[in-house]
Structures are given as structure tokens and as C-alpha cells.
């Protein structure tokens, strides 16, 4: 059964066996791992993963692909959830999940935020994403790539850039370069925001005009006095603040939370 790649589902299938082998080596699957693959497609990663584990769960939105996979793999080895990964309840599968996904680029950011809701159930994740997105995710403060995505994901995950993947490794070749990133949920003992929504609001406001100082972008939230009490220089820009600085600001504002919702 031939499958014509569907653009609306971001279907670019991995065909480079060398890259596939490097991804599997990076994942380093162990027989007892509970692997969950997002978007298995034609099985480029599914088959080699099943050489290391006897069973895995996969979430696939394209019903034609689901049919194909059901013919190719035994349900003893592959449980397919025919659903949109953005709506999937990952906590239903366990609490030491190893997530693997060559993610559709059009939904990669909402999907990462959806997955971050389940970080207590996740052991780690290896994701293929647009290279520029990975660079922004792992960016350090005071660099041009450091922004809202970096802060909000670094708050939840320790992340590492694993591997660059050229466009020619896929069929059809996407217009952009790709990269694999490894994400490990940060332990809950790390500095936590009292309210994640408030943290998210503050970070969004601070980066809304990245050339402006936080005195300007955060004027709805902090007075000159507040900056002093936080021991924070209001002449800085958002890109100069660490993840912990943002958490400290949102926790400082927590007792006035009613003003911001
Ligand atoms: N893993 C395969 C590979 O590496 O060749 C396919 C990768 S392809 C970039 C993305 C896959 O995710 C496709 O199979 C596509 O149908 C599926 N997909 C797209 N949107 C999805 C969604 N919202 N939920 C689950 N799967 C989705």
C-alpha cells in the first residue's frame, strides 16, 4: 500500500539509515523502557525501536497510516492510539515514559507545551524539530536566540542539542534543517513558580518588545520599589534575565495574583 505524504500532517519521512541509527543510539533504548512514539508515520523509527523493546505505544493522527501500521505490526508489539497527540492524555500510559517523536513542525511548539503538562509522567524525550526551534529552546541568556520558548521550556526541562539532521534525510525533503533535542524534566525540588500561568504572563510581557527594558515591558507588574525589593536592575532587557529571575518575579507577584487574572 503506497502512501502519498500529506502536507497538512507535516509528513516528512526519515529515509537516511545512518541518521536513523544515530537517533536510536542517542535514545539508547533498554528492554524495560516504556517508549511512546508520537507520529510513527511509516515506521522509520518504530521498527528499529522494536528491536530493543518488545512493546511500544504510538500516537498517530492519519487514519490511512494507522491502517498501514496495523497491517505491518502485531498489536502485541505496537499499540496505536489513533488520535491527535495534542489531545492525548499521556498520564494514562504510565509515569516513566520515554517519548520519541519526529514531530510535525506545524504543531511542535503547542505539542511541547502540551507534553510539559505531563512532565511528572515523563522520564525523558527525544524530539526532532526544526533546527532553529531547537537552537531557541537550548539558548543561554544574553544570546539572540534566548526568548520566551527558551525560558518556558528550560523552566520545565533540562535540554541538550543532540544531532543536526539535514533536509536530505527525509522524503519529501523539508525546506528547513532539523535537529534532535533531548529533554529531561527538571526535578520538582528545583525553584518552582507558585503559579505557572502567572510565570507565563510575566515572561510573555517581558519578551513582548525585546529591545525595551524590563522597567518598560513589566510596568504593569512592577514599580521601581518592587525592582529594588527584588534586587533586580530595571534597566536590563528580558534576554539578560535567567529562568530563576523570572520565577522570582512571578513568585514576588503571587500575593497580588488577583490583579493579573
Ligand atoms: N516518525 C516518522 C518518520 O520519522 O519518518 C514520521 C514523521 S512525520 C514528520 C510526522 C508524523 O506525525 C506523521 O506520521 C503525521 O501523520 C503524524 N502527525 C501529524 N500531526 C499529528 C498529530 N497532531 N498527532 C499525532 N500524529 C501526528
mmCIF file of C-alpha atoms and ligand atoms in Angstrom:
data_model
loop_
_atom_site.group_PDB
_atom_site.id
_atom_site.type_symbol
_atom_site.label_atom_id
_atom_site.label_comp_id
_atom_site.label_asym_id
_atom_site.label_seq_id
_atom_site.Cartn_x
_atom_site.Cartn_y
_atom_site.Cartn_z
ATOM 1 C CA UNK A 1 0.000 0.000 0.000
ATOM 2 C CA UNK A 2 1.682 3.240 -1.190
ATOM 3 C CA UNK A 3 1.301 6.365 0.915
ATOM 4 C CA UNK A 4 1.465 9.873 -0.530
ATOM 5 C CA UNK A 5 2.948 12.209 2.121
ATOM 6 C CA UNK A 6 0.350 14.660 3.425
ATOM 7 C CA UNK A 7 1.475 18.222 3.908
ATOM 8 C CA UNK A 8 -1.294 19.075 6.377
ATOM 9 C CA UNK A 9 0.025 16.429 8.778
ATOM 10 C CA UNK A 10 3.634 17.601 8.353
ATOM 11 C CA UNK A 11 4.643 14.303 6.782
ATOM 12 C CA UNK A 12 8.359 14.207 6.001
ATOM 13 C CA UNK A 13 9.514 10.656 6.427
ATOM 14 C CA UNK A 14 13.029 9.746 7.538
ATOM 15 C CA UNK A 15 14.865 7.753 4.856
ATOM 16 C CA UNK A 16 18.529 8.155 5.879
ATOM 17 C CA UNK A 17 19.520 4.888 7.579
ATOM 18 C CA UNK A 18 22.709 6.469 9.007
ATOM 19 C CA UNK A 19 20.713 9.219 10.749
ATOM 20 C CA UNK A 20 18.097 6.714 11.955
ATOM 21 C CA UNK A 21 20.897 4.630 13.527
ATOM 22 C CA UNK A 22 22.362 7.727 15.222
ATOM 23 C CA UNK A 23 18.949 8.650 16.655
ATOM 24 C CA UNK A 24 18.454 5.143 18.057
ATOM 25 C CA UNK A 25 21.964 5.237 19.574
ATOM 26 C CA UNK A 26 21.133 8.597 21.213
ATOM 27 C CA UNK A 27 17.872 7.216 22.644
ATOM 28 C CA UNK A 28 19.750 4.154 23.937
ATOM 29 C CA UNK A 29 16.560 2.118 24.455
ATOM 30 C CA UNK A 30 16.581 -0.540 27.181
ATOM 31 C CA UNK A 31 14.321 -3.640 27.185
ATOM 32 C CA UNK A 32 12.209 -2.421 30.122
ATOM 33 C CA UNK A 33 11.720 1.133 28.753
ATOM 34 C CA UNK A 34 8.170 2.304 28.186
ATOM 35 C CA UNK A 35 8.517 4.082 24.870
ATOM 36 C CA UNK A 36 5.798 6.297 23.411
ATOM 37 C CA UNK A 37 6.295 7.377 19.812
ATOM 38 C CA UNK A 38 4.474 10.457 18.533
ATOM 39 C CA UNK A 39 3.750 10.322 14.796
ATOM 40 C CA UNK A 40 5.274 6.947 13.812
ATOM 41 C CA UNK A 41 4.465 7.589 10.133
ATOM 42 C CA UNK A 42 5.744 4.717 8.002
ATOM 43 C CA UNK A 43 7.694 3.282 10.933
ATOM 44 C CA UNK A 44 11.210 4.603 10.227
ATOM 45 C CA UNK A 45 11.926 4.803 13.976
ATOM 46 C CA UNK A 46 9.275 2.309 15.127
ATOM 47 C CA UNK A 47 10.927 -0.759 13.581
ATOM 48 C CA UNK A 48 14.444 -0.149 14.943
ATOM 49 C CA UNK A 49 12.983 0.772 18.364
ATOM 50 C CA UNK A 50 11.133 -2.561 18.407
ATOM 51 C CA UNK A 51 14.476 -4.324 18.078
ATOM 52 C CA UNK A 52 15.233 -3.089 21.611
ATOM 53 C CA UNK A 53 11.828 -3.211 23.348
ATOM 54 C CA UNK A 54 9.085 -5.801 22.896
ATOM 55 C CA UNK A 55 6.255 -3.254 23.020
ATOM 56 C CA UNK A 56 5.670 0.412 22.378
ATOM 57 C CA UNK A 57 2.748 2.852 22.245
ATOM 58 C CA UNK A 58 2.366 5.120 19.231
ATOM 59 C CA UNK A 59 0.086 8.104 18.651
ATOM 60 C CA UNK A 60 -0.805 8.792 15.030
ATOM 61 C CA UNK A 61 -3.440 11.146 13.613
ATOM 62 C CA UNK A 62 -3.523 9.925 9.985
ATOM 63 C CA UNK A 63 -6.058 7.085 9.727
ATOM 64 C CA UNK A 64 -4.561 5.728 6.492
ATOM 65 C CA UNK A 65 -1.188 5.414 8.191
ATOM 66 C CA UNK A 66 -2.842 3.805 11.222
ATOM 67 C CA UNK A 67 -4.365 1.135 8.914
ATOM 68 C CA UNK A 68 -0.985 0.518 7.318
ATOM 69 C CA UNK A 69 0.768 0.181 10.686
ATOM 70 C CA UNK A 70 -1.925 -2.210 11.938
ATOM 71 C CA UNK A 71 -1.202 -4.492 8.965
ATOM 72 C CA UNK A 72 2.533 -4.291 9.453
ATOM 73 C CA UNK A 73 2.918 -4.637 13.234
ATOM 74 C CA UNK A 74 1.337 -7.070 15.695
ATOM 75 C CA UNK A 75 -0.808 -5.462 18.442
ATOM 76 C CA UNK A 76 1.385 -7.400 20.895
ATOM 77 C CA UNK A 77 4.281 -5.152 19.857
ATOM 78 C CA UNK A 78 2.599 -1.908 18.876
ATOM 79 C CA UNK A 79 -0.422 -0.241 20.494
ATOM 80 C CA UNK A 80 -1.605 2.501 18.157
ATOM 81 C CA UNK A 81 -3.653 5.382 19.520
ATOM 82 C CA UNK A 82 -5.410 6.907 16.503
ATOM 83 C CA UNK A 83 -5.735 10.416 17.915
ATOM 84 C CA UNK A 84 -4.317 13.939 17.775
ATOM 85 C CA UNK A 85 -1.261 13.987 20.089
ATOM 86 C CA UNK A 86 -2.332 17.491 21.223
ATOM 87 C CA UNK A 87 -5.415 15.895 22.812
ATOM 88 C CA UNK A 88 -3.738 12.785 24.163
ATOM 89 C CA UNK A 89 -3.636 12.157 27.917
ATOM 90 C CA UNK A 90 -0.039 10.956 28.339
ATOM 91 C CA UNK A 91 -0.603 10.279 32.049
ATOM 92 C CA UNK A 92 -2.832 7.345 31.019
ATOM 93 C CA UNK A 93 0.224 5.381 29.873
ATOM 94 C CA UNK A 94 2.485 5.415 32.944
ATOM 95 C CA UNK A 95 4.891 7.592 34.860
ATOM 96 C CA UNK A 96 8.341 6.812 33.448
ATOM 97 C CA UNK A 97 7.572 7.437 29.793
ATOM 98 C CA UNK A 98 10.298 7.758 27.220
ATOM 99 C CA UNK A 99 8.793 9.935 24.492
ATOM 100 C CA UNK A 100 10.206 9.789 20.969
ATOM 101 C CA UNK A 101 8.941 11.913 18.143
ATOM 102 C CA UNK A 102 9.857 13.269 14.771
ATOM 103 C CA UNK A 103 7.273 15.937 15.416
ATOM 104 C CA UNK A 104 5.182 17.660 12.782
ATOM 105 C CA UNK A 105 6.770 21.129 12.681
ATOM 106 C CA UNK A 106 3.480 22.983 12.304
ATOM 107 C CA UNK A 107 2.412 21.903 15.806
ATOM 108 C CA UNK A 108 5.773 21.458 17.516
ATOM 109 C CA UNK A 109 5.505 24.383 19.971
ATOM 110 C CA UNK A 110 1.933 23.636 21.201
ATOM 111 C CA UNK A 111 2.878 19.950 21.404
ATOM 112 C CA UNK A 112 5.931 20.700 23.574
ATOM 113 C CA UNK A 113 3.747 22.809 25.885
ATOM 114 C CA UNK A 114 1.120 20.036 25.961
ATOM 115 C CA UNK A 115 3.838 17.491 26.851
ATOM 116 C CA UNK A 116 5.202 19.768 29.562
ATOM 117 C CA UNK A 117 1.864 19.366 31.398
ATOM 118 C CA UNK A 118 2.759 15.697 31.831
ATOM 119 C CA UNK A 119 6.355 16.151 32.979
ATOM 120 C CA UNK A 120 5.651 14.165 36.189
ATOM 121 C CA UNK A 121 4.923 11.151 33.971
ATOM 122 C CA UNK A 122 7.901 11.560 31.663
ATOM 123 C CA UNK A 123 11.376 10.112 32.118
ATOM 124 C CA UNK A 124 12.757 11.807 29.007
ATOM 125 C CA UNK A 125 12.001 12.869 25.433
ATOM 126 C CA UNK A 126 13.935 12.813 22.167
ATOM 127 C CA UNK A 127 12.298 15.120 19.642
ATOM 128 C CA UNK A 128 13.110 16.005 16.062
ATOM 129 C CA UNK A 129 12.283 19.637 15.432
ATOM 130 C CA UNK A 130 13.171 22.462 13.130
ATOM 131 C CA UNK A 131 16.831 23.285 13.865
ATOM 132 C CA UNK A 132 16.079 26.972 14.614
ATOM 133 C CA UNK A 133 13.477 25.921 17.179
ATOM 134 C CA UNK A 134 15.979 23.631 18.943
ATOM 135 C CA UNK A 135 18.537 26.459 18.961
ATOM 136 C CA UNK A 136 15.956 28.719 20.627
ATOM 137 C CA UNK A 137 14.991 26.030 23.145
ATOM 138 C CA UNK A 138 18.544 25.485 24.418
ATOM 139 C CA UNK A 139 19.720 29.117 24.092
ATOM 140 C CA UNK A 140 21.546 30.733 27.018
ATOM 141 C CA UNK A 141 20.644 34.198 28.380
ATOM 142 C CA UNK A 142 22.167 37.209 26.568
ATOM 143 C CA UNK A 143 22.062 35.493 23.168
ATOM 144 C CA UNK A 144 19.772 36.465 20.293
ATOM 145 C CA UNK A 145 18.056 33.032 20.338
ATOM 146 C CA UNK A 146 17.092 33.329 24.025
ATOM 147 C CA UNK A 147 13.387 34.121 24.356
ATOM 148 C CA UNK A 148 10.018 33.053 25.662
ATOM 149 C CA UNK A 149 10.362 29.483 24.341
ATOM 150 C CA UNK A 150 13.799 29.100 25.987
ATOM 151 C CA UNK A 151 12.577 30.317 29.390
ATOM 152 C CA UNK A 152 9.301 28.395 29.486
ATOM 153 C CA UNK A 153 10.878 25.110 28.364
ATOM 154 C CA UNK A 154 14.103 25.481 30.400
ATOM 155 C CA UNK A 155 11.857 26.053 33.419
ATOM 156 C CA UNK A 156 10.438 22.544 32.935
ATOM 157 C CA UNK A 157 13.236 20.604 31.229
ATOM 158 C CA UNK A 158 16.993 20.220 31.120
ATOM 159 C CA UNK A 159 17.708 20.181 27.417
ATOM 160 C CA UNK A 160 20.574 19.209 25.186
ATOM 161 C CA UNK A 161 21.119 19.651 21.441
ATOM 162 C CA UNK A 162 21.906 16.109 20.269
ATOM 163 C CA UNK A 163 22.228 15.933 16.500
ATOM 164 C CA UNK A 164 21.764 18.019 13.337
ATOM 165 C CA UNK A 165 19.684 16.338 10.633
ATOM 166 C CA UNK A 166 19.938 17.645 7.055
ATOM 167 C CA UNK A 167 16.813 18.105 4.930
ATOM 168 C CA UNK A 168 18.055 15.390 2.549
ATOM 169 C CA UNK A 169 17.486 12.778 5.289
ATOM 170 C CA UNK A 170 13.718 12.987 4.622
ATOM 171 C CA UNK A 171 11.241 12.250 1.877
ATOM 172 C CA UNK A 172 9.968 14.671 0.827
ATOM 173 C CA UNK A 173 12.855 16.954 1.895
ATOM 174 C CA UNK A 174 11.512 19.776 4.107
ATOM 175 C CA UNK A 175 12.510 23.388 3.367
ATOM 176 C CA UNK A 176 14.285 23.662 6.720
ATOM 177 C CA UNK A 177 17.099 21.874 8.541
ATOM 178 C CA UNK A 178 16.234 19.735 11.557
ATOM 179 C CA UNK A 179 17.817 18.679 14.830
ATOM 180 C CA UNK A 180 17.234 16.206 17.642
ATOM 181 C CA UNK A 181 16.901 17.605 21.155
ATOM 182 C CA UNK A 182 16.931 15.617 24.413
ATOM 183 C CA UNK A 183 14.639 16.846 27.187
ATOM 184 C CA UNK A 184 14.627 15.626 30.799
ATOM 185 C CA UNK A 185 12.008 17.003 33.240
ATOM 186 C CA UNK A 186 13.659 19.096 35.978
ATOM 187 C CA UNK A 187 13.207 17.637 39.456
ATOM 188 C CA UNK A 188 10.389 19.245 41.461
ATOM 189 C CA UNK A 189 12.989 20.277 44.067
ATOM 190 C CA UNK A 190 14.197 22.994 41.660
ATOM 191 C CA UNK A 191 12.938 26.563 42.096
ATOM 192 C CA UNK A 192 9.210 26.401 41.331
ATOM 193 C CA UNK A 193 6.713 29.069 40.356
ATOM 194 C CA UNK A 194 3.753 29.324 42.759
ATOM 195 C CA UNK A 195 1.557 29.825 39.709
ATOM 196 C CA UNK A 196 2.648 28.672 36.233
ATOM 197 C CA UNK A 197 0.095 30.908 34.488
ATOM 198 C CA UNK A 198 1.496 33.994 36.181
ATOM 199 C CA UNK A 199 5.063 32.992 35.254
ATOM 200 C CA UNK A 200 3.951 32.547 31.664
ATOM 201 C CA UNK A 201 2.278 36.009 31.645
ATOM 202 C CA UNK A 202 5.374 37.732 33.039
ATOM 203 C CA UNK A 203 7.700 36.028 30.543
ATOM 204 C CA UNK A 204 5.392 36.869 27.628
ATOM 205 C CA UNK A 205 5.185 40.529 28.706
ATOM 206 C CA UNK A 206 8.954 40.826 29.240
ATOM 207 C CA UNK A 207 9.741 39.474 25.759
ATOM 208 C CA UNK A 208 6.866 41.301 24.011
ATOM 209 C CA UNK A 209 9.313 44.019 22.900
ATOM 210 C CA UNK A 210 12.714 42.506 23.358
ATOM 211 C CA UNK A 211 14.704 45.736 22.691
ATOM 212 C CA UNK A 212 12.933 47.505 25.579
ATOM 213 C CA UNK A 213 13.994 47.378 29.221
ATOM 214 C CA UNK A 214 12.001 45.399 31.783
ATOM 215 C CA UNK A 215 11.163 48.711 33.514
ATOM 216 C CA UNK A 216 9.102 49.348 30.383
ATOM 217 C CA UNK A 217 7.745 45.913 29.449
ATOM 218 C CA UNK A 218 6.893 44.962 33.055
ATOM 219 C CA UNK A 219 5.439 48.316 34.136
ATOM 220 C CA UNK A 220 2.014 46.721 34.589
ATOM 221 C CA UNK A 221 3.570 44.334 37.106
ATOM 222 C CA UNK A 222 6.461 46.031 38.939
ATOM 223 C CA UNK A 223 7.110 49.508 40.387
ATOM 224 C CA UNK A 224 10.587 50.993 40.884
ATOM 225 C CA UNK A 225 10.251 49.974 44.519
ATOM 226 C CA UNK A 226 9.429 46.398 43.571
ATOM 227 C CA UNK A 227 12.565 46.192 41.411
ATOM 228 C CA UNK A 228 14.609 47.323 44.458
ATOM 229 C CA UNK A 229 12.969 44.746 46.697
ATOM 230 C CA UNK A 230 13.690 42.072 44.096
ATOM 231 C CA UNK A 231 17.279 43.365 43.833
ATOM 232 C CA UNK A 232 16.823 43.491 40.067
ATOM 233 C CA UNK A 233 18.178 46.172 37.721
ATOM 234 C CA UNK A 234 15.160 47.564 35.852
ATOM 235 C CA UNK A 235 17.436 48.772 33.059
ATOM 236 C CA UNK A 236 18.049 45.204 31.903
ATOM 237 C CA UNK A 237 16.269 43.584 28.974
ATOM 238 C CA UNK A 238 14.357 40.296 29.189
ATOM 239 C CA UNK A 239 17.189 38.481 27.419
ATOM 240 C CA UNK A 240 19.500 39.279 30.380
ATOM 241 C CA UNK A 241 17.298 37.545 32.958
ATOM 242 C CA UNK A 242 17.765 33.917 33.957
ATOM 243 C CA UNK A 243 14.912 31.417 34.317
ATOM 244 C CA UNK A 244 15.235 31.790 38.106
ATOM 245 C CA UNK A 245 14.925 35.603 37.794
ATOM 246 C CA UNK A 246 11.578 35.134 36.033
ATOM 247 C CA UNK A 247 10.421 32.632 38.670
ATOM 248 C CA UNK A 248 11.455 35.083 41.422
ATOM 249 C CA UNK A 249 9.443 37.900 39.784
ATOM 250 C CA UNK A 250 6.318 35.771 39.399
ATOM 251 C CA UNK A 251 6.572 34.499 42.992
ATOM 252 C CA UNK A 252 7.049 38.086 44.239
ATOM 253 C CA UNK A 253 3.783 38.974 42.453
ATOM 254 C CA UNK A 254 1.922 35.932 43.730
ATOM 255 C CA UNK A 255 0.254 37.694 46.691
ATOM 256 C CA UNK A 256 -1.297 40.166 44.204
ATOM 257 C CA UNK A 257 -2.295 37.480 41.719
ATOM 258 C CA UNK A 258 -5.940 38.646 41.610
ATOM 259 C CA UNK A 259 -4.818 41.805 39.793
ATOM 260 C CA UNK A 260 -3.456 39.814 36.878
ATOM 261 C CA UNK A 261 -6.277 37.408 36.023
HETATM 262 N N1 LIG B 1 8.289 9.214 12.541
HETATM 263 C C1 LIG B 1 8.133 9.173 11.111
HETATM 264 C C2 LIG B 1 9.488 9.324 10.459
HETATM 265 O O1 LIG B 1 10.419 9.728 11.170
HETATM 266 O O2 LIG B 1 9.623 9.044 9.259
HETATM 267 C C3 LIG B 1 7.155 10.232 10.601
HETATM 268 C C4 LIG B 1 7.492 11.664 10.918
HETATM 269 S S1 LIG B 1 6.442 12.873 10.169
HETATM 270 C C5 LIG B 1 7.493 14.309 10.281
HETATM 271 C C6 LIG B 1 5.231 13.282 11.405
HETATM 272 C C7 LIG B 1 4.199 12.196 11.705
HETATM 273 O O3 LIG B 1 3.297 12.709 12.716
HETATM 274 C C8 LIG B 1 3.313 11.799 10.536
HETATM 275 O O4 LIG B 1 3.144 10.416 10.538
HETATM 276 C C9 LIG B 1 1.976 12.505 10.796
HETATM 277 O O5 LIG B 1 0.861 11.866 10.241
HETATM 278 C C10 LIG B 1 1.943 12.490 12.315
HETATM 279 N N2 LIG B 1 1.144 13.584 12.904
HETATM 280 C C11 LIG B 1 0.954 14.832 12.419
HETATM 281 N N3 LIG B 1 0.191 15.578 13.253
HETATM 282 C C12 LIG B 1 -0.084 14.760 14.308
HETATM 283 C C13 LIG B 1 -0.835 14.942 15.498
HETATM 284 N N4 LIG B 1 -1.427 16.104 15.785
HETATM 285 N N5 LIG B 1 -0.932 13.905 16.366
HETATM 286 C C14 LIG B 1 -0.319 12.708 16.077
HETATM 287 N N6 LIG B 1 0.394 12.478 14.950
HETATM 288 C C15 LIG B 1 0.517 13.493 14.092
#
